[in-house]
PDB file of C-alpha atoms in Angstrom:
ATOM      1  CA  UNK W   6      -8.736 -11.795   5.933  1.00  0.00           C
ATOM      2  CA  UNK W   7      -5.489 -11.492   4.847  1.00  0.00           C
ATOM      3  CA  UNK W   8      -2.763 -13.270   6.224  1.00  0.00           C
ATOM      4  CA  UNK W   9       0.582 -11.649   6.040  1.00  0.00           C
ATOM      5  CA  UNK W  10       2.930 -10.883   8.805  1.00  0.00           C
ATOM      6  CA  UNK W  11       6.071  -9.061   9.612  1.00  0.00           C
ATOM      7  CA  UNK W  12       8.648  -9.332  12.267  1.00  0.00           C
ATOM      8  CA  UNK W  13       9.915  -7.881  14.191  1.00  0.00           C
ATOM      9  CA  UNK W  14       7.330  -5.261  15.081  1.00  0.00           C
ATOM     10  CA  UNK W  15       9.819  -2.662  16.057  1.00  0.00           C
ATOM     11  CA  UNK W  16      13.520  -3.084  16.031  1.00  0.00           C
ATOM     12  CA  UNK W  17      16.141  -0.565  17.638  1.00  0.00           C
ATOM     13  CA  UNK W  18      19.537  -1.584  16.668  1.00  0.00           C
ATOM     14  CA  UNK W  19      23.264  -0.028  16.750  1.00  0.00           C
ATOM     15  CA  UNK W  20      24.850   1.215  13.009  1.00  0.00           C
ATOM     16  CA  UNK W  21      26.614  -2.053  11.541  1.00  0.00           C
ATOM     17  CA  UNK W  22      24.718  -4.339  12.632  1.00  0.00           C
ATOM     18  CA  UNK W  23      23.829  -6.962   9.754  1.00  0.00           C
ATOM     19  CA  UNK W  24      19.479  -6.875  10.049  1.00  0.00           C
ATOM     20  CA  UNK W  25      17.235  -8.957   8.398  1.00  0.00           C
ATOM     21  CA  UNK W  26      13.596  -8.042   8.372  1.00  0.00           C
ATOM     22  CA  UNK W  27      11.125 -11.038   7.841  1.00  0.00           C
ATOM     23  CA  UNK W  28       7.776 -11.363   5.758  1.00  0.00           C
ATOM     24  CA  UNK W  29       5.812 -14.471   5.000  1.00  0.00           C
ATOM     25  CA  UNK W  30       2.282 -15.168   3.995  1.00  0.00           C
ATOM     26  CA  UNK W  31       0.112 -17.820   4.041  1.00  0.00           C
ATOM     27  CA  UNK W  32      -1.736 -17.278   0.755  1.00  0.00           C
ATOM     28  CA  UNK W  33       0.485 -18.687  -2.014  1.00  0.00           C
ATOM     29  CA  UNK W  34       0.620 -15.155  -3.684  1.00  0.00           C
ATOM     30  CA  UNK W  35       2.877 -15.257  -6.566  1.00  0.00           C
ATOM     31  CA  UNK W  36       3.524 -11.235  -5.974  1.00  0.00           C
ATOM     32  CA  UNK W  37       5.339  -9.652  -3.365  1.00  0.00           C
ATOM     33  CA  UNK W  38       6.738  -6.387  -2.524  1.00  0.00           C
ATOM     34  CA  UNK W  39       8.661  -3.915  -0.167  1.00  0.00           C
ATOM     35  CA  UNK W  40       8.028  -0.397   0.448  1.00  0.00           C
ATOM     36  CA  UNK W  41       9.618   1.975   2.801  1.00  0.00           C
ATOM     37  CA  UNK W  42       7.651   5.023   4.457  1.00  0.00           C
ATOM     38  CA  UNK W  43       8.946   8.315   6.335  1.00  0.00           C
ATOM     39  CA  UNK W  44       6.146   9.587   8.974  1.00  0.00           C
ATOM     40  CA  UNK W  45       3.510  11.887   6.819  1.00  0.00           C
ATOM     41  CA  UNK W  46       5.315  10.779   3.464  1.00  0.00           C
ATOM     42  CA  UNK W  47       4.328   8.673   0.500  1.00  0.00           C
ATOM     43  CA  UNK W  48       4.908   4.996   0.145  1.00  0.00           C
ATOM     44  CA  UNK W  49       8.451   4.040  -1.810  1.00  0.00           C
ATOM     45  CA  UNK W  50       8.690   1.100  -3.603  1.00  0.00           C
ATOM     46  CA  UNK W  51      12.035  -0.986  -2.653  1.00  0.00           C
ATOM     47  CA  UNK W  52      12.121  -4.030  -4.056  1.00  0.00           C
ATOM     48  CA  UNK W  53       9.277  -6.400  -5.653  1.00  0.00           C
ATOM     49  CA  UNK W  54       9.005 -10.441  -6.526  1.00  0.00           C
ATOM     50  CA  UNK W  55       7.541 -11.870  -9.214  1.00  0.00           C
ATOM     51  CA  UNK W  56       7.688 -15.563  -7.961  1.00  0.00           C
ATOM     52  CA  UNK W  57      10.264 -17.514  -6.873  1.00  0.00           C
ATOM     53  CA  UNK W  58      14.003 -17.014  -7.776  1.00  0.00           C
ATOM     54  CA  UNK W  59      12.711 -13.269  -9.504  1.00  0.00           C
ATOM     55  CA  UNK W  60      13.204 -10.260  -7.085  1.00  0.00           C
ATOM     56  CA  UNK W  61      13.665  -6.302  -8.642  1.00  0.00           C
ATOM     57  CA  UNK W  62      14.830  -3.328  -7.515  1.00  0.00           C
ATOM     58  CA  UNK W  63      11.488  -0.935  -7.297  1.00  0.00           C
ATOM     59  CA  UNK W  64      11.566   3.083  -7.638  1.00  0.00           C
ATOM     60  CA  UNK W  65      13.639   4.342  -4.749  1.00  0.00           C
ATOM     61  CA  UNK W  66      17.254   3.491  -4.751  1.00  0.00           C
ATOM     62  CA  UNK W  67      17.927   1.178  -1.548  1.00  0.00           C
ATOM     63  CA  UNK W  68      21.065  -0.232   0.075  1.00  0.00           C
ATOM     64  CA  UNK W  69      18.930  -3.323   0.776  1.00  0.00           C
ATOM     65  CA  UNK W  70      18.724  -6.731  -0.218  1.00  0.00           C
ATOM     66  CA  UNK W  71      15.772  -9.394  -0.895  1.00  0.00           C
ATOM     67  CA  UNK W  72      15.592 -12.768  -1.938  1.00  0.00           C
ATOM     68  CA  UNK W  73      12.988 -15.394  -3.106  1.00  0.00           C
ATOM     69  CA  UNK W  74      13.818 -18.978  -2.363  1.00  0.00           C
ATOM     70  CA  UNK W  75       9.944 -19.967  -1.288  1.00  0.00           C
ATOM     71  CA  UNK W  76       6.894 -18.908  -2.341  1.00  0.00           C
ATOM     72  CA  UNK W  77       5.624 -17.094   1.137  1.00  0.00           C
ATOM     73  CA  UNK W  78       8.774 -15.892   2.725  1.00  0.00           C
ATOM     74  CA  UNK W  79      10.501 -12.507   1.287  1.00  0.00           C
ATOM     75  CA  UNK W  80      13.003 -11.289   3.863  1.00  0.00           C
ATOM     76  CA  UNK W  81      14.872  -7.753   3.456  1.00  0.00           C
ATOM     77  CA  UNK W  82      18.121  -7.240   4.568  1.00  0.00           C
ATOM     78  CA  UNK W  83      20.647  -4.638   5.383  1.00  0.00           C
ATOM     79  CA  UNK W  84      23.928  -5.892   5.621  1.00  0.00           C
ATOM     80  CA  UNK W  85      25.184  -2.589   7.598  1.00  0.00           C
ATOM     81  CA  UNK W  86      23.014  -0.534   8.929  1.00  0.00           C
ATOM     82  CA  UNK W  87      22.961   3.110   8.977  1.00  0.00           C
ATOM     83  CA  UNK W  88      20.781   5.884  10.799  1.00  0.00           C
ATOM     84  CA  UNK W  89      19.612   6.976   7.116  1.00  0.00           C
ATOM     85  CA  UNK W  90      18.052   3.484   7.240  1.00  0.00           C
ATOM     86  CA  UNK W  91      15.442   4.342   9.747  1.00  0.00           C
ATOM     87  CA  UNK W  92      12.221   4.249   8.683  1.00  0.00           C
ATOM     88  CA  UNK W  93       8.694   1.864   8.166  1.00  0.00           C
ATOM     89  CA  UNK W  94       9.443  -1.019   6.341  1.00  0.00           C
ATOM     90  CA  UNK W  95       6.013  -2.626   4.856  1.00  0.00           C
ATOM     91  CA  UNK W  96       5.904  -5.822   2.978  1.00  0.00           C
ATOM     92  CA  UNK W  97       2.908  -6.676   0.848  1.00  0.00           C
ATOM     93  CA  UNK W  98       1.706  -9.625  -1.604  1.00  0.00           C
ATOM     94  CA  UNK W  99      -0.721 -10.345  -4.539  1.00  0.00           C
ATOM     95  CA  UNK W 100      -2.251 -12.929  -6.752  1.00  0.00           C
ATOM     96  CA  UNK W 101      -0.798 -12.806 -10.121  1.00  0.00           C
ATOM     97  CA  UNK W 102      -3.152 -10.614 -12.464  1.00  0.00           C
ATOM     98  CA  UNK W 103      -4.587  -9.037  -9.275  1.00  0.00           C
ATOM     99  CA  UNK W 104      -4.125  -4.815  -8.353  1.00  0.00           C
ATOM    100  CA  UNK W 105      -5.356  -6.118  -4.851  1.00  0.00           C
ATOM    101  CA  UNK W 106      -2.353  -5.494  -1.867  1.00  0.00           C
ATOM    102  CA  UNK W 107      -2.146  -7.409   1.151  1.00  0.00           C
ATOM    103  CA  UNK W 108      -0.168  -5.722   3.444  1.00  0.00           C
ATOM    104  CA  UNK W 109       1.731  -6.461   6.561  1.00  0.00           C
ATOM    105  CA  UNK W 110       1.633  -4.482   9.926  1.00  0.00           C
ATOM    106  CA  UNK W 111       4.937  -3.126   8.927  1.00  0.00           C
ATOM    107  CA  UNK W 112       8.344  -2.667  11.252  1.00  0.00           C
ATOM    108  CA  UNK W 113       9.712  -0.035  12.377  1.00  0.00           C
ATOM    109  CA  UNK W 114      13.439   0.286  12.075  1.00  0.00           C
ATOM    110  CA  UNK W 115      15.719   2.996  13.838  1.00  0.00           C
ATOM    111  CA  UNK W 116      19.023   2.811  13.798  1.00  0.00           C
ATOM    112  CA  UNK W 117      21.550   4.682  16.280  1.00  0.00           C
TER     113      UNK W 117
ATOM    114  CA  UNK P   1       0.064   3.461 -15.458  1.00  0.00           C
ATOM    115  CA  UNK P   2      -1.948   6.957 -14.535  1.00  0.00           C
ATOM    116  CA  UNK P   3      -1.406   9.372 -12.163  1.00  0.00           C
ATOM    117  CA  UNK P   4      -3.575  10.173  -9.801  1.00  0.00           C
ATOM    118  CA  UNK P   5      -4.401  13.612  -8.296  1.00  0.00           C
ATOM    119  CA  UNK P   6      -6.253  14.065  -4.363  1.00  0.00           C
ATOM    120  CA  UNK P   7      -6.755  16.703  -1.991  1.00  0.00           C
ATOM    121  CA  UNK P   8      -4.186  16.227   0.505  1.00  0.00           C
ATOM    122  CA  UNK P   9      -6.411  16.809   3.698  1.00  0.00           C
ATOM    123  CA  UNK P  10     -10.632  16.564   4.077  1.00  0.00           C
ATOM    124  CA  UNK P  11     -12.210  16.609   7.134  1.00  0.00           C
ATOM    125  CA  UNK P  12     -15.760  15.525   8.244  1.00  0.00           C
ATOM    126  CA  UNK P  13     -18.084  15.254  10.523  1.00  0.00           C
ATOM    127  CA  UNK P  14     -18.908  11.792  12.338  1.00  0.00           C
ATOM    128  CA  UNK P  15     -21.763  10.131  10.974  1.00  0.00           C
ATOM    129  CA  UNK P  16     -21.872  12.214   7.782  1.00  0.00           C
ATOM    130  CA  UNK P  17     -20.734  10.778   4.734  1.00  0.00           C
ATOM    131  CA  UNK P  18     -17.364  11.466   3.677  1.00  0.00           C
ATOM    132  CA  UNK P  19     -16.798  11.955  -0.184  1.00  0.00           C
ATOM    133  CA  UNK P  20     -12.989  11.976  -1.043  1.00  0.00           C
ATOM    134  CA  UNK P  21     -12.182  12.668  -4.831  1.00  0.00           C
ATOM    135  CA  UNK P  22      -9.446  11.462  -7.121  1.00  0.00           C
ATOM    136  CA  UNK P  23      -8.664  13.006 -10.453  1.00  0.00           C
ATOM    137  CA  UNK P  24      -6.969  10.475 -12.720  1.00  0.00           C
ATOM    138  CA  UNK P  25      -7.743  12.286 -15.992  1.00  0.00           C
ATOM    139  CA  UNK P  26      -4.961   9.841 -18.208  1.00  0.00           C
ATOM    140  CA  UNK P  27      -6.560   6.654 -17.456  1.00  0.00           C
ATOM    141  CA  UNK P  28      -6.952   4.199 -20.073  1.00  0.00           C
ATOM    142  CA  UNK P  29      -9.575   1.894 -20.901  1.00  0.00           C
ATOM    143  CA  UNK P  30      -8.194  -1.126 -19.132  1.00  0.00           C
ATOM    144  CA  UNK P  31      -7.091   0.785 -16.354  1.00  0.00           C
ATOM    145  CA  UNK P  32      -8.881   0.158 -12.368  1.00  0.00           C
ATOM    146  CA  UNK P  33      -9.483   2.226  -9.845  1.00  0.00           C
ATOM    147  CA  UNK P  34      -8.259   0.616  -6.744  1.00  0.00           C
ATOM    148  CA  UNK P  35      -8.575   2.811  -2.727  1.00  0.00           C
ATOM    149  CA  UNK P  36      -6.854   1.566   0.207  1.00  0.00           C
ATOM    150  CA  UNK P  37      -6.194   3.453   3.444  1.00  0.00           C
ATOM    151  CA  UNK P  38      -3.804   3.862   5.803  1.00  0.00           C
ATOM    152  CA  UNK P  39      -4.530   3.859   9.474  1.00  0.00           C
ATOM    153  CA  UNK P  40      -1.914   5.915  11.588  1.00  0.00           C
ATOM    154  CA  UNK P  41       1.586   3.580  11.516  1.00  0.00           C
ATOM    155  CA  UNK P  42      -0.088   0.438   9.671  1.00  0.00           C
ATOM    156  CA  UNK P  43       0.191  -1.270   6.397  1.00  0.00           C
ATOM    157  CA  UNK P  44      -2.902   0.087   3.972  1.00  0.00           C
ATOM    158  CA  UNK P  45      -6.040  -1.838   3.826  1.00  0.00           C
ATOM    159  CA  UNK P  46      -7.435  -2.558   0.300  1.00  0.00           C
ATOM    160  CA  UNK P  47     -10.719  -0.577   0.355  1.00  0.00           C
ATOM    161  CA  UNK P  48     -12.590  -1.201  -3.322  1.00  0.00           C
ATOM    162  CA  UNK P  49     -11.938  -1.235  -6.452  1.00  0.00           C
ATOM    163  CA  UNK P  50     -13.887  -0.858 -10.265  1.00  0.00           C
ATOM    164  CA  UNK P  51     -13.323  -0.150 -13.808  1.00  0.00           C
ATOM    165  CA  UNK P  52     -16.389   1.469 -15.464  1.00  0.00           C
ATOM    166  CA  UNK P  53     -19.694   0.671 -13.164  1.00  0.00           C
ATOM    167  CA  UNK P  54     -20.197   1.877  -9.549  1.00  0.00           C
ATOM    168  CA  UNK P  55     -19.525  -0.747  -7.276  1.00  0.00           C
ATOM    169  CA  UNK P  56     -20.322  -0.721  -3.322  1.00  0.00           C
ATOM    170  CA  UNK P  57     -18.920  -3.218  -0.440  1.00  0.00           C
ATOM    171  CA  UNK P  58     -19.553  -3.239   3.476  1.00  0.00           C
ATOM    172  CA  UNK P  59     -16.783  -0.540   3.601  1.00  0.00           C
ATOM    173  CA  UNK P  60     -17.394   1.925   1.047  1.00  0.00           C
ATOM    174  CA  UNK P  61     -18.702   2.869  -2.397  1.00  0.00           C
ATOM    175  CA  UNK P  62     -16.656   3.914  -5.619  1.00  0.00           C
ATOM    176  CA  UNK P  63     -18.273   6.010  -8.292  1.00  0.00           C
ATOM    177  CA  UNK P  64     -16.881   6.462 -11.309  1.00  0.00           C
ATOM    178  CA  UNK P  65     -17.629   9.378 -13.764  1.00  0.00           C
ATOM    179  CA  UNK P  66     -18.589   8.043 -17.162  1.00  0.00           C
ATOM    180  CA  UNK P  67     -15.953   9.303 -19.143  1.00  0.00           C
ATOM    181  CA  UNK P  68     -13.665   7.522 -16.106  1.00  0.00           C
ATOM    182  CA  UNK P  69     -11.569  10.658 -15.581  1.00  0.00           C
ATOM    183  CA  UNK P  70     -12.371  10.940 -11.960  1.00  0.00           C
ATOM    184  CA  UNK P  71     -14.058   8.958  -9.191  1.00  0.00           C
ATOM    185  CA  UNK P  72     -15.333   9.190  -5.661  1.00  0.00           C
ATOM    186  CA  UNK P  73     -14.911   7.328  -2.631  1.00  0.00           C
ATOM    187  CA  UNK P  74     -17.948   7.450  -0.151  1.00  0.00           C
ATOM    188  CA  UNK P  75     -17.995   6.425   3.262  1.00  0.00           C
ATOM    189  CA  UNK P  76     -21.814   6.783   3.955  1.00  0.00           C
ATOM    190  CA  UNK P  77     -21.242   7.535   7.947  1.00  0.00           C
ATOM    191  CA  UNK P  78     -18.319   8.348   8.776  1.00  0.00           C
ATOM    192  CA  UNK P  79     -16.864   7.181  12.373  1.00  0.00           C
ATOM    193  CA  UNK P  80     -13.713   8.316  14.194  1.00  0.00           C
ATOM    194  CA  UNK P  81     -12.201   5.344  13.401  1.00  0.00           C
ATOM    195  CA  UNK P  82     -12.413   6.248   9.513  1.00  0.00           C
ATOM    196  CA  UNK P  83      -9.700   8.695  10.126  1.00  0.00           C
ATOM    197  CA  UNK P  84      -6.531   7.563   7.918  1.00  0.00           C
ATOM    198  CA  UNK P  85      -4.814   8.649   5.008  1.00  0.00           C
ATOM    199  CA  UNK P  86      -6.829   7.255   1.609  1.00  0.00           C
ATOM    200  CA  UNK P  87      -5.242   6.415  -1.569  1.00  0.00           C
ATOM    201  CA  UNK P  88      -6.815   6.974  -4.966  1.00  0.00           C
ATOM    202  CA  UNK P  89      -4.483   4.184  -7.389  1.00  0.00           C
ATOM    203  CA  UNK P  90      -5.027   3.253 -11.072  1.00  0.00           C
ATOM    204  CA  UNK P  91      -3.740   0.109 -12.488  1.00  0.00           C
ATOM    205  CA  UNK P  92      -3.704  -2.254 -15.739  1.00  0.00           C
ATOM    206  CA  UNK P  93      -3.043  -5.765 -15.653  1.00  0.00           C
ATOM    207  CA  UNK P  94      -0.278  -7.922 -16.372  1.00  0.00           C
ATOM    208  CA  UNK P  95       3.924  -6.254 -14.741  1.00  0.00           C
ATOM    209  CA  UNK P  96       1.542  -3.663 -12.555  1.00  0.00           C
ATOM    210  CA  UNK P  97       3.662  -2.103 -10.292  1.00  0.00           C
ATOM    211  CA  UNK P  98       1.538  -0.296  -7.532  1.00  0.00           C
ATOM    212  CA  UNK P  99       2.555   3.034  -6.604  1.00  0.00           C
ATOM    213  CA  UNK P 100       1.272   5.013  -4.147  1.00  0.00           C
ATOM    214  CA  UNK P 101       1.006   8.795  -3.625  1.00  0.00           C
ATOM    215  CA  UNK P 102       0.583  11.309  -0.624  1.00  0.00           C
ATOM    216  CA  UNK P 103      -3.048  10.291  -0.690  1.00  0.00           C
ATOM    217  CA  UNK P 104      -5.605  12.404   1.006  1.00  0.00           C
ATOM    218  CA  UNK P 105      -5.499  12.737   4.942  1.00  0.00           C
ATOM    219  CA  UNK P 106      -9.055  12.235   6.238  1.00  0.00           C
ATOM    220  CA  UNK P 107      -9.988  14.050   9.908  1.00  0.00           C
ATOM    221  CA  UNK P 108     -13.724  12.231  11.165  1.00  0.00           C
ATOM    222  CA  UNK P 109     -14.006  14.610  14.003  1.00  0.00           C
ATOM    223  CA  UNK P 110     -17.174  14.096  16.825  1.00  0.00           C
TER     224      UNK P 110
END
């Protein structure tokens, strides 16, 4: 069972407020990534992690930030948000050399 | 890596099996075929995954056409709680980057 987890669950929050979504797993996963997801629409690759002290920019353009400084934590953040912002944020990990995702339960951002 | 092609929307019946194709026609030899799904609002769940044989798990089976152009997903008996959006992706090794598509919206209705 993977173990992978994302807080907060759901988060309401004013625009222009500094966020900072949280992801850690317990697996020592080399691989990490975010993706963000409209209702009914495909998965977007954000940003990705090859191991610590590497983090990318992924596919779709985002106004977000990541960092690496330990092996299981990768935490997102939006230094202002916006109401274009609102969305599913999911966070997943793999081995090195692996195609197989662990993903989190996600969280659910909307901003007014 | 290759695309991937899927119906967006299959329905079946609970209890029957569900087959739910993927086209992926530019796939090279070291290339997998990995499924996950996505239940309503959650993060996907890996599914299975293969390269040239068939391969089955307590979830599903994968086969996989012998020229590896396409492959199936089977869910032998389908149950309500099988409904969820399934996604087809084919990978290589090494800087994979997974990418996911629309995937195909699965209905198990009673």
């Amino acid at each position: 069972e993977a173990d992978i987890y994302q807080t907060p669950r759901y988060l309401v929050i004013g625009t222009g407020k500094k966020i900072t979504l949280e992801c850690s797993q317990t697996m020592g996963h080399d691989k990490m990534y975010w993706y963000q997801q409209d209702p009914g629409m495909e998965l977007h690759l954000i940003h990705y992690s090859y191991g610590v002290n590497s983090t990318e920019k992924g596919d779709l353009s985002s106004e977000s930030t990541v960092s690496r400084i330990r092996t299981e934590h990768f935490p997102l953040t939006l230094e202002s948000a916006r109401p274009s912002h609102t969305s599913q944020y999911l966070c997943a990990s793999s081995e090195k050399g692996s195609g197989k995702l662990f993903f989190g339960s996600g969280t659910q951002l909307s901003v007014l | 890596d290759a695309k991937t092609t899927q119906p967006p929307s299959m329905d079946c019946a609970e209890g029957r099996a569900a087959n739910l194709p993927c086209n992926h026609s530019t796939i090279s030899g070291n290339e997998y075929v990995y499924w996950y799904r996505q239940i309503h609002s959650q993060g996907p769940q890996y599914i299975i995954h293969g390269l040239k044989n068939n391969e089955t798990n307590e979830m599903a089976s994968l086969i996989i056409t012998e020229d590896r152009k396409s492959s199936t997903l089977i869910l032998p008996h389908a149950t309500l709680r099988d409904t969820a959006v399934y996604y087809c992706i084919v990978r290589a090794g090494g800087s994979y980057i997974p990418t996911f598509g629309r995937g195909t919206s699965l209905i198990v209705h009673p």
